[in-house]
């Protein structure tokens, strides 16, 4: 049987919420011979990156870069600051918060979960109440996910900081920004975060393989007495070698070429513009979903994610909920576009539209058109006109630019 699109031409639409589309500028920047990682040329690169990377985290503090996926940086945040048996207060916002908690348990920490609502973000009042009750200061760290990639819900990290301070509690604040850094406003210093965990393959527009810990002086002080075993993840040797632009082992040189370019791209656009661009695309996406008559998973408007939107599948004609993975399959086969699957207990129930990273108005329109055509082909009940609603939203928010004199 002749299969349409069996040899898809054009670019694949990688609209999962990470890894994201890697822009040509970054691909070209990485396409160079690997150099001596102890030589002067590398030192220049190392110093340039280490001079820029703090601007992305909005910090003046050290940023440790690992050749690892985000999961590695999760581990680094825990093992550098904590000791066996320490209690970590975590918050169940979704699949990624759950995975981080499991890791804490495997590392012989005592993790404690607050909350259980996968449609809302962190309730800082619950954290404050729990910390107030911990008068003996048994809790050594509070660990939360900024942008829960499994649900499309962004939590208010400044509010978590205020809650810790209001309770007068000395716990460290550890924050996962793997799917928000470089897309959503995030302020390591201003929000008093002790360890920020990030990864390369989402807002930073790089391939997978680099991850980060931005660390506060309080976190560095904690690392001096923390007793969890660590070697590869230990901050001290890396921070020391970084002072000269080097790493204590062979770094991921070509990914660092890419990171250098990614920093240039984000800083040329301006971080505030990057954040505004993401919010604008997220708003247009939600207008589209609402026009389809479908439900957005996130139930608190103040916590809508600017990086991705999780869409709940409707109930079909037969009374059964339509399956998100069947829809994703149709869209991949027909339009060469990947969408995020529902993770963990959301499996089959939601699909996720990534609108983060190297992304513009027409990427969004292509993405939403692919979903709308997929809904028709897969027989998922919905109203027509989602794409038109998104176009209108983009046109309205573009007027300010168009109306300005040349
Ligand atoms: C992607 C992601 C992770 C996992 O990162 P890996 O690079 O796959 O190890 C963890 N937390 C969040 C919020 C993520 O989006």
mmCIF file of C-alpha atoms and ligand atoms in Angstrom:
data_model
loop_
_atom_site.group_PDB
_atom_site.id
_atom_site.type_symbol
_atom_site.label_atom_id
_atom_site.label_comp_id
_atom_site.label_asym_id
_atom_site.label_seq_id
_atom_site.Cartn_x
_atom_site.Cartn_y
_atom_site.Cartn_z
ATOM 1 C CA UNK A 1 0.000 0.000 0.000
ATOM 2 C CA UNK A 2 1.279 3.424 -0.893
ATOM 3 C CA UNK A 3 1.811 5.299 2.338
ATOM 4 C CA UNK A 4 1.648 9.050 2.232
ATOM 5 C CA UNK A 5 4.503 10.839 3.961
ATOM 6 C CA UNK A 6 6.547 7.625 4.233
ATOM 7 C CA UNK A 7 9.580 9.716 3.357
ATOM 8 C CA UNK A 8 8.731 12.952 5.100
ATOM 9 C CA UNK A 9 10.457 15.948 3.601
ATOM 10 C CA UNK A 10 11.151 19.137 5.503
ATOM 11 C CA UNK A 11 12.038 19.373 9.163
ATOM 12 C CA UNK A 12 10.594 17.079 11.794
ATOM 13 C CA UNK A 13 8.464 19.093 14.261
ATOM 14 C CA UNK A 14 9.883 18.165 17.651
ATOM 15 C CA UNK A 15 7.122 19.648 19.782
ATOM 16 C CA UNK A 16 7.682 17.613 22.901
ATOM 17 C CA UNK A 17 8.578 19.725 25.953
ATOM 18 C CA UNK A 18 12.198 18.743 25.651
ATOM 19 C CA UNK A 19 14.429 17.878 23.970
ATOM 20 C CA UNK A 20 13.525 20.890 21.846
ATOM 21 C CA UNK A 21 14.425 21.883 18.289
ATOM 22 C CA UNK A 22 18.127 22.729 18.026
ATOM 23 C CA UNK A 23 18.551 25.912 15.959
ATOM 24 C CA UNK A 24 20.918 25.968 12.977
ATOM 25 C CA UNK A 25 23.188 28.480 14.701
ATOM 26 C CA UNK A 26 23.809 26.017 17.510
ATOM 27 C CA UNK A 27 24.220 23.043 15.173
ATOM 28 C CA UNK A 28 26.846 24.962 13.210
ATOM 29 C CA UNK A 29 28.584 26.137 16.360
ATOM 30 C CA UNK A 30 29.078 22.524 17.477
ATOM 31 C CA UNK A 31 30.303 21.292 14.097
ATOM 32 C CA UNK A 32 34.017 21.772 14.791
ATOM 33 C CA UNK A 33 36.920 19.498 15.633
ATOM 34 C CA UNK A 34 37.238 18.751 19.322
ATOM 35 C CA UNK A 35 40.157 20.637 20.836
ATOM 36 C CA UNK A 36 42.617 20.040 23.671
ATOM 37 C CA UNK A 37 40.586 20.607 26.818
ATOM 38 C CA UNK A 38 43.738 21.708 28.666
ATOM 39 C CA UNK A 39 44.918 24.147 25.989
ATOM 40 C CA UNK A 40 44.601 27.927 25.638
ATOM 41 C CA UNK A 41 41.801 27.842 23.041
ATOM 42 C CA UNK A 42 39.614 25.788 25.377
ATOM 43 C CA UNK A 43 40.444 28.087 28.265
ATOM 44 C CA UNK A 44 39.042 31.026 26.289
ATOM 45 C CA UNK A 45 35.828 29.092 25.612
ATOM 46 C CA UNK A 46 35.526 28.010 29.258
ATOM 47 C CA UNK A 47 36.004 31.543 30.537
ATOM 48 C CA UNK A 48 33.496 32.958 28.058
ATOM 49 C CA UNK A 49 30.787 30.439 29.004
ATOM 50 C CA UNK A 50 31.384 30.744 32.741
ATOM 51 C CA UNK A 51 31.194 34.526 32.364
ATOM 52 C CA UNK A 52 27.827 34.351 30.577
ATOM 53 C CA UNK A 53 25.979 31.435 32.121
ATOM 54 C CA UNK A 54 25.101 33.261 35.353
ATOM 55 C CA UNK A 55 23.057 35.773 33.351
ATOM 56 C CA UNK A 56 20.763 32.946 32.254
ATOM 57 C CA UNK A 57 20.201 31.889 35.887
ATOM 58 C CA UNK A 58 20.107 35.550 37.022
ATOM 59 C CA UNK A 59 22.897 34.861 39.494
ATOM 60 C CA UNK A 60 26.346 36.129 40.468
ATOM 61 C CA UNK A 61 27.096 32.798 42.150
ATOM 62 C CA UNK A 62 28.991 29.818 40.672
ATOM 63 C CA UNK A 63 27.243 27.634 38.095
ATOM 64 C CA UNK A 64 28.599 24.088 37.925
ATOM 65 C CA UNK A 65 28.265 22.437 34.494
ATOM 66 C CA UNK A 66 28.203 18.627 34.200
ATOM 67 C CA UNK A 67 28.406 16.362 31.143
ATOM 68 C CA UNK A 68 25.171 14.630 32.172
ATOM 69 C CA UNK A 69 21.421 14.688 31.669
ATOM 70 C CA UNK A 70 19.254 16.669 34.076
ATOM 71 C CA UNK A 71 18.912 13.603 36.301
ATOM 72 C CA UNK A 72 22.618 13.879 37.089
ATOM 73 C CA UNK A 73 22.191 17.469 38.237
ATOM 74 C CA UNK A 74 19.296 16.365 40.483
ATOM 75 C CA UNK A 75 21.674 13.916 42.133
ATOM 76 C CA UNK A 76 24.428 16.526 42.383
ATOM 77 C CA UNK A 77 22.093 18.951 44.195
ATOM 78 C CA UNK A 78 21.264 16.308 46.821
ATOM 79 C CA UNK A 79 24.661 14.674 47.373
ATOM 80 C CA UNK A 80 26.551 17.945 47.666
ATOM 81 C CA UNK A 81 24.323 19.417 50.349
ATOM 82 C CA UNK A 82 22.905 16.586 52.458
ATOM 83 C CA UNK A 83 23.894 13.702 54.734
ATOM 84 C CA UNK A 84 22.454 10.159 54.987
ATOM 85 C CA UNK A 85 19.126 10.162 56.854
ATOM 86 C CA UNK A 86 18.504 13.902 56.341
ATOM 87 C CA UNK A 87 14.868 14.839 55.767
ATOM 88 C CA UNK A 88 13.981 16.578 52.487
ATOM 89 C CA UNK A 89 10.589 18.220 52.133
ATOM 90 C CA UNK A 90 9.332 17.813 48.563
ATOM 91 C CA UNK A 91 6.101 18.719 46.808
ATOM 92 C CA UNK A 92 4.100 16.395 44.570
ATOM 93 C CA UNK A 93 3.361 18.488 41.503
ATOM 94 C CA UNK A 94 3.633 15.618 39.001
ATOM 95 C CA UNK A 95 5.852 12.967 37.459
ATOM 96 C CA UNK A 96 9.171 14.825 37.700
ATOM 97 C CA UNK A 97 8.691 15.766 41.360
ATOM 98 C CA UNK A 98 7.921 12.078 41.969
ATOM 99 C CA UNK A 99 11.105 10.940 40.212
ATOM 100 C CA UNK A 100 13.246 13.377 42.200
ATOM 101 C CA UNK A 101 11.685 12.079 45.419
ATOM 102 C CA UNK A 102 12.453 8.474 44.433
ATOM 103 C CA UNK A 103 16.036 9.478 43.824
ATOM 104 C CA UNK A 104 16.258 11.079 47.277
ATOM 105 C CA UNK A 105 15.049 7.812 48.822
ATOM 106 C CA UNK A 106 17.595 5.768 46.837
ATOM 107 C CA UNK A 107 20.317 8.074 48.156
ATOM 108 C CA UNK A 108 19.299 7.185 51.754
ATOM 109 C CA UNK A 109 17.602 10.502 52.431
ATOM 110 C CA UNK A 110 14.201 10.653 54.148
ATOM 111 C CA UNK A 111 11.870 12.337 51.710
ATOM 112 C CA UNK A 112 8.515 13.722 52.658
ATOM 113 C CA UNK A 113 5.846 14.712 50.127
ATOM 114 C CA UNK A 114 3.345 17.536 50.526
ATOM 115 C CA UNK A 115 0.416 17.971 48.142
ATOM 116 C CA UNK A 116 -0.946 15.466 45.643
ATOM 117 C CA UNK A 117 -2.661 17.611 43.026
ATOM 118 C CA UNK A 118 -1.229 17.105 39.539
ATOM 119 C CA UNK A 119 -3.299 20.001 38.198
ATOM 120 C CA UNK A 120 -1.883 22.725 40.437
ATOM 121 C CA UNK A 121 1.510 23.951 41.583
ATOM 122 C CA UNK A 122 3.208 24.234 44.941
ATOM 123 C CA UNK A 123 1.059 25.680 47.746
ATOM 124 C CA UNK A 124 3.635 27.701 49.667
ATOM 125 C CA UNK A 125 1.301 27.957 52.701
ATOM 126 C CA UNK A 126 1.540 24.165 53.137
ATOM 127 C CA UNK A 127 5.333 24.403 53.093
ATOM 128 C CA UNK A 128 5.259 27.204 55.646
ATOM 129 C CA UNK A 129 2.946 25.250 57.968
ATOM 130 C CA UNK A 130 5.118 22.116 57.746
ATOM 131 C CA UNK A 131 8.300 24.082 58.453
ATOM 132 C CA UNK A 132 6.716 25.874 61.408
ATOM 133 C CA UNK A 133 5.854 22.481 62.888
ATOM 134 C CA UNK A 134 9.489 21.389 62.486
ATOM 135 C CA UNK A 135 10.811 23.322 65.468
ATOM 136 C CA UNK A 136 13.763 20.920 65.807
ATOM 137 C CA UNK A 137 14.871 21.732 62.247
ATOM 138 C CA UNK A 138 14.925 18.090 61.183
ATOM 139 C CA UNK A 139 14.113 19.160 57.617
ATOM 140 C CA UNK A 140 17.379 20.061 55.908
ATOM 141 C CA UNK A 141 16.110 21.018 52.460
ATOM 142 C CA UNK A 142 12.961 21.950 50.578
ATOM 143 C CA UNK A 143 13.023 20.657 46.985
ATOM 144 C CA UNK A 144 10.487 21.772 44.386
ATOM 145 C CA UNK A 145 10.056 21.695 40.608
ATOM 146 C CA UNK A 146 9.644 25.154 39.037
ATOM 147 C CA UNK A 147 7.970 24.040 35.817
ATOM 148 C CA UNK A 148 6.369 20.583 36.148
ATOM 149 C CA UNK A 149 6.876 19.276 32.633
ATOM 150 C CA UNK A 150 4.401 16.414 33.054
ATOM 151 C CA UNK A 151 1.474 18.762 33.736
ATOM 152 C CA UNK A 152 2.270 22.205 32.316
ATOM 153 C CA UNK A 153 2.061 23.886 35.722
ATOM 154 C CA UNK A 154 4.594 26.494 36.894
ATOM 155 C CA UNK A 155 5.053 27.066 40.623
ATOM 156 C CA UNK A 156 5.796 30.375 42.326
ATOM 157 C CA UNK A 157 9.348 29.978 43.650
ATOM 158 C CA UNK A 158 9.487 33.445 45.240
ATOM 159 C CA UNK A 159 6.463 32.399 47.331
ATOM 160 C CA UNK A 160 8.304 29.254 48.464
ATOM 161 C CA UNK A 161 11.252 31.414 49.552
ATOM 162 C CA UNK A 162 8.899 33.703 51.480
ATOM 163 C CA UNK A 163 7.310 30.669 53.156
ATOM 164 C CA UNK A 164 10.684 29.358 54.340
ATOM 165 C CA UNK A 165 11.634 32.806 55.654
ATOM 166 C CA UNK A 166 8.249 33.355 57.314
ATOM 167 C CA UNK A 167 8.696 30.083 59.177
ATOM 168 C CA UNK A 168 12.184 31.218 60.224
ATOM 169 C CA UNK A 169 13.509 27.852 59.032
ATOM 170 C CA UNK A 170 17.127 27.274 57.931
ATOM 171 C CA UNK A 171 16.349 24.589 55.296
ATOM 172 C CA UNK A 172 18.080 24.910 51.942
ATOM 173 C CA UNK A 173 15.911 25.597 48.882
ATOM 174 C CA UNK A 174 16.588 23.299 45.911
ATOM 175 C CA UNK A 175 14.732 24.009 42.652
ATOM 176 C CA UNK A 176 14.453 21.975 39.433
ATOM 177 C CA UNK A 177 14.328 24.380 36.457
ATOM 178 C CA UNK A 178 15.131 21.764 33.820
ATOM 179 C CA UNK A 179 12.180 22.755 31.610
ATOM 180 C CA UNK A 180 11.966 26.433 32.552
ATOM 181 C CA UNK A 181 15.479 27.865 32.457
ATOM 182 C CA UNK A 182 15.944 29.981 29.352
ATOM 183 C CA UNK A 183 12.179 30.048 28.689
ATOM 184 C CA UNK A 184 10.452 31.298 31.835
ATOM 185 C CA UNK A 185 11.533 34.070 34.180
ATOM 186 C CA UNK A 186 13.773 32.525 36.812
ATOM 187 C CA UNK A 187 15.877 34.390 39.388
ATOM 188 C CA UNK A 188 18.344 32.282 41.359
ATOM 189 C CA UNK A 189 19.705 35.153 43.477
ATOM 190 C CA UNK A 190 16.611 37.292 43.960
ATOM 191 C CA UNK A 191 14.481 34.304 44.968
ATOM 192 C CA UNK A 192 17.123 33.084 47.409
ATOM 193 C CA UNK A 193 17.498 29.665 45.823
ATOM 194 C CA UNK A 194 20.380 27.560 47.174
ATOM 195 C CA UNK A 195 20.710 25.049 44.338
ATOM 196 C CA UNK A 196 19.140 25.479 40.909
ATOM 197 C CA UNK A 197 19.084 22.326 38.787
ATOM 198 C CA UNK A 198 18.939 22.750 34.995
ATOM 199 C CA UNK A 199 19.507 20.811 31.775
ATOM 200 C CA UNK A 200 20.668 21.661 28.254
ATOM 201 C CA UNK A 201 17.957 20.173 26.048
ATOM 202 C CA UNK A 202 14.930 22.301 26.825
ATOM 203 C CA UNK A 203 14.987 26.108 27.083
ATOM 204 C CA UNK A 204 18.693 26.227 26.277
ATOM 205 C CA UNK A 205 17.977 24.733 22.809
ATOM 206 C CA UNK A 206 20.940 22.332 22.970
ATOM 207 C CA UNK A 207 21.051 18.589 22.464
ATOM 208 C CA UNK A 208 20.776 16.537 25.669
ATOM 209 C CA UNK A 209 23.996 15.975 27.582
ATOM 210 C CA UNK A 210 24.769 19.000 29.759
ATOM 211 C CA UNK A 211 23.275 19.834 33.119
ATOM 212 C CA UNK A 212 23.792 22.485 35.742
ATOM 213 C CA UNK A 213 23.824 23.359 39.433
ATOM 214 C CA UNK A 214 23.753 27.071 40.253
ATOM 215 C CA UNK A 215 24.808 27.242 43.888
ATOM 216 C CA UNK A 216 24.481 29.812 46.680
ATOM 217 C CA UNK A 217 27.146 30.535 49.283
ATOM 218 C CA UNK A 218 24.858 28.848 51.820
ATOM 219 C CA UNK A 219 24.803 25.711 49.664
ATOM 220 C CA UNK A 220 28.590 25.768 49.338
ATOM 221 C CA UNK A 221 28.876 26.087 53.116
ATOM 222 C CA UNK A 222 26.509 23.097 53.505
ATOM 223 C CA UNK A 223 28.654 21.075 51.077
ATOM 224 C CA UNK A 224 31.637 21.367 53.441
ATOM 225 C CA UNK A 225 29.870 19.251 56.077
ATOM 226 C CA UNK A 226 27.454 17.185 53.935
ATOM 227 C CA UNK A 227 28.271 13.481 54.268
ATOM 228 C CA UNK A 228 26.561 11.766 51.345
ATOM 229 C CA UNK A 229 29.212 10.003 49.242
ATOM 230 C CA UNK A 230 30.151 11.924 46.124
ATOM 231 C CA UNK A 231 33.063 12.037 43.732
ATOM 232 C CA UNK A 232 32.108 12.898 40.153
ATOM 233 C CA UNK A 233 29.363 15.255 41.357
ATOM 234 C CA UNK A 234 31.462 17.107 43.957
ATOM 235 C CA UNK A 235 31.290 20.847 43.353
ATOM 236 C CA UNK A 236 34.566 21.908 44.982
ATOM 237 C CA UNK A 237 37.060 20.561 42.422
ATOM 238 C CA UNK A 238 34.943 21.776 39.521
ATOM 239 C CA UNK A 239 34.511 25.281 40.950
ATOM 240 C CA UNK A 240 38.254 25.400 41.613
ATOM 241 C CA UNK A 241 39.211 24.316 38.067
ATOM 242 C CA UNK A 242 36.571 26.661 36.603
ATOM 243 C CA UNK A 243 38.441 29.640 38.063
ATOM 244 C CA UNK A 244 40.923 29.153 35.197
ATOM 245 C CA UNK A 245 38.292 28.192 32.626
ATOM 246 C CA UNK A 246 38.953 24.444 32.882
ATOM 247 C CA UNK A 247 37.270 21.292 34.234
ATOM 248 C CA UNK A 248 38.906 18.591 36.367
ATOM 249 C CA UNK A 249 38.088 15.939 33.708
ATOM 250 C CA UNK A 250 37.364 15.910 29.967
ATOM 251 C CA UNK A 251 34.368 18.221 29.495
ATOM 252 C CA UNK A 252 31.770 17.810 26.732
ATOM 253 C CA UNK A 253 33.719 20.183 24.490
ATOM 254 C CA UNK A 254 31.362 20.261 21.508
ATOM 255 C CA UNK A 255 28.281 20.714 23.680
ATOM 256 C CA UNK A 256 30.112 23.615 25.290
ATOM 257 C CA UNK A 257 30.598 25.160 21.825
ATOM 258 C CA UNK A 258 26.831 24.895 21.520
ATOM 259 C CA UNK A 259 26.259 26.328 24.990
ATOM 260 C CA UNK A 260 28.419 29.321 24.127
ATOM 261 C CA UNK A 261 26.234 29.987 21.081
ATOM 262 C CA UNK A 262 23.020 29.415 23.063
ATOM 263 C CA UNK A 263 24.107 32.000 25.646
ATOM 264 C CA UNK A 264 24.846 34.465 22.818
ATOM 265 C CA UNK A 265 21.432 33.852 21.257
ATOM 266 C CA UNK A 266 19.495 34.280 24.516
ATOM 267 C CA UNK A 267 21.446 37.363 25.573
ATOM 268 C CA UNK A 268 21.186 38.968 22.112
ATOM 269 C CA UNK A 269 17.408 38.571 22.231
ATOM 270 C CA UNK A 270 17.396 39.736 25.845
ATOM 271 C CA UNK A 271 16.091 37.500 28.616
ATOM 272 C CA UNK A 272 12.983 39.630 29.183
ATOM 273 C CA UNK A 273 12.117 39.325 25.483
ATOM 274 C CA UNK A 274 12.694 35.569 25.610
ATOM 275 C CA UNK A 275 10.289 35.278 28.548
ATOM 276 C CA UNK A 276 7.676 37.502 26.860
ATOM 277 C CA UNK A 277 7.905 35.462 23.645
ATOM 278 C CA UNK A 278 7.184 32.255 25.536
ATOM 279 C CA UNK A 279 4.218 33.751 27.409
ATOM 280 C CA UNK A 280 2.762 35.064 24.154
ATOM 281 C CA UNK A 281 2.972 31.666 22.467
ATOM 282 C CA UNK A 282 1.556 29.940 25.531
ATOM 283 C CA UNK A 283 -1.422 32.314 25.540
ATOM 284 C CA UNK A 284 -2.120 31.678 21.840
ATOM 285 C CA UNK A 285 -1.901 27.928 22.475
ATOM 286 C CA UNK A 286 -4.474 28.137 25.260
ATOM 287 C CA UNK A 287 -6.811 30.211 23.075
ATOM 288 C CA UNK A 288 -6.531 27.446 20.503
ATOM 289 C CA UNK A 289 -7.237 24.650 22.989
ATOM 290 C CA UNK A 290 -10.251 26.511 24.379
ATOM 291 C CA UNK A 291 -11.620 27.080 20.877
ATOM 292 C CA UNK A 292 -11.351 23.333 20.250
ATOM 293 C CA UNK A 293 -13.514 22.940 23.344
ATOM 294 C CA UNK A 294 -10.815 20.847 25.015
ATOM 295 C CA UNK A 295 -9.633 21.141 28.585
ATOM 296 C CA UNK A 296 -6.260 22.439 29.774
ATOM 297 C CA UNK A 297 -4.833 20.179 32.493
ATOM 298 C CA UNK A 298 -3.587 23.072 34.666
ATOM 299 C CA UNK A 299 -6.483 24.301 36.819
ATOM 300 C CA UNK A 300 -4.947 27.502 38.157
ATOM 301 C CA UNK A 301 -4.629 30.282 35.569
ATOM 302 C CA UNK A 302 -1.880 31.975 37.585
ATOM 303 C CA UNK A 303 0.196 28.810 37.187
ATOM 304 C CA UNK A 304 -0.210 28.162 33.457
ATOM 305 C CA UNK A 305 3.152 27.150 32.027
ATOM 306 C CA UNK A 306 4.733 29.355 29.387
ATOM 307 C CA UNK A 307 6.810 26.378 28.220
ATOM 308 C CA UNK A 308 4.192 23.738 27.456
ATOM 309 C CA UNK A 309 0.466 23.073 27.545
ATOM 310 C CA UNK A 310 -0.978 19.717 28.610
ATOM 311 C CA UNK A 311 -4.351 19.033 26.978
ATOM 312 C CA UNK A 312 -6.910 16.613 28.450
ATOM 313 C CA UNK A 313 -8.469 14.205 25.935
ATOM 314 C CA UNK A 314 -12.261 14.485 25.615
ATOM 315 C CA UNK A 315 -14.775 11.673 25.975
ATOM 316 C CA UNK A 316 -15.674 10.207 22.579
ATOM 317 C CA UNK A 317 -19.008 9.225 21.029
ATOM 318 C CA UNK A 318 -18.920 5.796 22.691
ATOM 319 C CA UNK A 319 -18.627 7.312 26.154
ATOM 320 C CA UNK A 320 -14.961 6.299 26.489
ATOM 321 C CA UNK A 321 -12.181 8.840 26.879
ATOM 322 C CA UNK A 322 -10.259 9.207 23.604
ATOM 323 C CA UNK A 323 -6.666 8.011 23.864
ATOM 324 C CA UNK A 324 -3.947 10.638 23.651
ATOM 325 C CA UNK A 325 -1.339 8.185 22.386
ATOM 326 C CA UNK A 326 -3.562 7.123 19.472
ATOM 327 C CA UNK A 327 -3.854 10.805 18.534
ATOM 328 C CA UNK A 328 -0.097 11.357 18.844
ATOM 329 C CA UNK A 329 0.492 8.339 16.607
ATOM 330 C CA UNK A 330 -1.796 9.721 13.893
ATOM 331 C CA UNK A 331 -0.080 13.111 14.060
ATOM 332 C CA UNK A 332 3.406 11.606 13.879
ATOM 333 C CA UNK A 333 2.496 9.363 10.935
ATOM 334 C CA UNK A 334 0.740 12.058 8.940
ATOM 335 C CA UNK A 335 2.521 15.260 9.822
ATOM 336 C CA UNK A 336 5.936 14.186 11.101
ATOM 337 C CA UNK A 337 5.398 15.923 14.421
ATOM 338 C CA UNK A 338 6.163 14.566 17.883
ATOM 339 C CA UNK A 339 4.028 15.679 20.824
ATOM 340 C CA UNK A 340 4.633 14.877 24.483
ATOM 341 C CA UNK A 341 2.899 11.813 25.897
ATOM 342 C CA UNK A 342 1.021 11.692 29.187
ATOM 343 C CA UNK A 343 3.445 10.535 31.862
ATOM 344 C CA UNK A 344 2.786 8.218 34.773
ATOM 345 C CA UNK A 345 -0.875 8.438 35.876
ATOM 346 C CA UNK A 346 -1.605 10.874 33.032
ATOM 347 C CA UNK A 347 -0.691 8.227 30.428
ATOM 348 C CA UNK A 348 -3.200 8.178 27.565
ATOM 349 C CA UNK A 349 -5.210 10.907 29.286
ATOM 350 C CA UNK A 350 -3.283 13.981 28.143
ATOM 351 C CA UNK A 351 -0.914 15.028 25.402
ATOM 352 C CA UNK A 352 1.549 17.859 25.811
ATOM 353 C CA UNK A 353 2.355 20.612 23.327
ATOM 354 C CA UNK A 354 5.877 21.949 23.840
ATOM 355 C CA UNK A 355 6.214 25.638 22.952
ATOM 356 C CA UNK A 356 9.630 26.330 24.376
ATOM 357 C CA UNK A 357 13.122 26.899 23.079
ATOM 358 C CA UNK A 358 13.801 27.903 19.472
ATOM 359 C CA UNK A 359 10.216 28.717 18.626
ATOM 360 C CA UNK A 360 8.378 31.473 16.732
ATOM 361 C CA UNK A 361 4.862 32.403 15.594
ATOM 362 C CA UNK A 362 4.915 30.190 12.526
ATOM 363 C CA UNK A 363 6.398 27.231 14.411
ATOM 364 C CA UNK A 364 3.440 27.598 16.739
ATOM 365 C CA UNK A 365 0.961 27.816 13.862
ATOM 366 C CA UNK A 366 2.468 24.739 12.196
ATOM 367 C CA UNK A 367 2.314 22.875 15.484
ATOM 368 C CA UNK A 368 -1.299 23.766 16.212
ATOM 369 C CA UNK A 369 -2.366 23.079 12.606
ATOM 370 C CA UNK A 370 -0.827 19.605 12.929
ATOM 371 C CA UNK A 371 -2.768 18.977 16.127
ATOM 372 C CA UNK A 372 -6.041 20.268 14.653
ATOM 373 C CA UNK A 373 -5.711 18.100 11.544
ATOM 374 C CA UNK A 374 -4.781 15.178 13.788
ATOM 375 C CA UNK A 375 -7.917 15.658 15.892
ATOM 376 C CA UNK A 376 -10.006 15.406 12.703
ATOM 377 C CA UNK A 377 -8.151 12.360 11.340
ATOM 378 C CA UNK A 378 -8.236 10.540 14.684
ATOM 379 C CA UNK A 379 -11.966 11.238 15.117
ATOM 380 C CA UNK A 380 -11.501 13.104 18.390
ATOM 381 C CA UNK A 381 -14.583 15.237 19.106
ATOM 382 C CA UNK A 382 -13.700 18.920 19.092
ATOM 383 C CA UNK A 383 -14.853 22.215 17.636
ATOM 384 C CA UNK A 384 -13.234 23.687 14.541
ATOM 385 C CA UNK A 385 -11.449 27.018 14.720
ATOM 386 C CA UNK A 386 -8.649 26.450 17.237
ATOM 387 C CA UNK A 387 -5.926 27.416 14.780
ATOM 388 C CA UNK A 388 -7.906 30.528 13.766
ATOM 389 C CA UNK A 389 -8.202 31.521 17.440
ATOM 390 C CA UNK A 390 -4.455 31.149 17.895
ATOM 391 C CA UNK A 391 -3.837 33.266 14.787
ATOM 392 C CA UNK A 392 -6.090 35.947 16.166
ATOM 393 C CA UNK A 393 -4.298 35.861 19.504
ATOM 394 C CA UNK A 394 -0.916 36.239 17.788
ATOM 395 C CA UNK A 395 -2.199 39.021 15.535
ATOM 396 C CA UNK A 396 -3.559 40.928 18.514
ATOM 397 C CA UNK A 397 -0.349 40.680 20.497
ATOM 398 C CA UNK A 398 1.700 41.598 17.393
ATOM 399 C CA UNK A 399 -0.198 44.838 16.772
ATOM 400 C CA UNK A 400 1.978 46.830 19.133
ATOM 401 C CA UNK A 401 5.041 46.030 17.007
ATOM 402 C CA UNK A 402 3.335 46.532 13.642
ATOM 403 C CA UNK A 403 1.892 49.909 14.608
ATOM 404 C CA UNK A 404 5.232 51.436 15.474
ATOM 405 C CA UNK A 405 6.683 53.763 12.825
ATOM 406 C CA UNK A 406 9.655 52.354 10.909
HETATM 407 C C1 LIG B 1 13.290 16.723 31.496
HETATM 408 C C2 LIG B 1 13.135 16.912 32.953
HETATM 409 C C3 LIG B 1 13.861 16.163 33.883
HETATM 410 C C4 LIG B 1 14.769 15.032 33.486
HETATM 411 O O1 LIG B 1 15.895 15.473 32.828
HETATM 412 P P1 LIG B 1 16.785 14.438 32.000
HETATM 413 O O2 LIG B 1 17.687 15.337 31.220
HETATM 414 O O3 LIG B 1 15.858 13.613 31.178
HETATM 415 O O4 LIG B 1 17.535 13.618 32.994
HETATM 416 C C5 LIG B 1 13.700 16.458 35.224
HETATM 417 N N1 LIG B 1 12.873 17.439 35.636
HETATM 418 C C6 LIG B 1 12.145 18.159 34.773
HETATM 419 C C7 LIG B 1 11.224 19.225 35.286
HETATM 420 C C8 LIG B 1 12.251 17.912 33.409
HETATM 421 O O5 LIG B 1 11.522 18.633 32.543
#
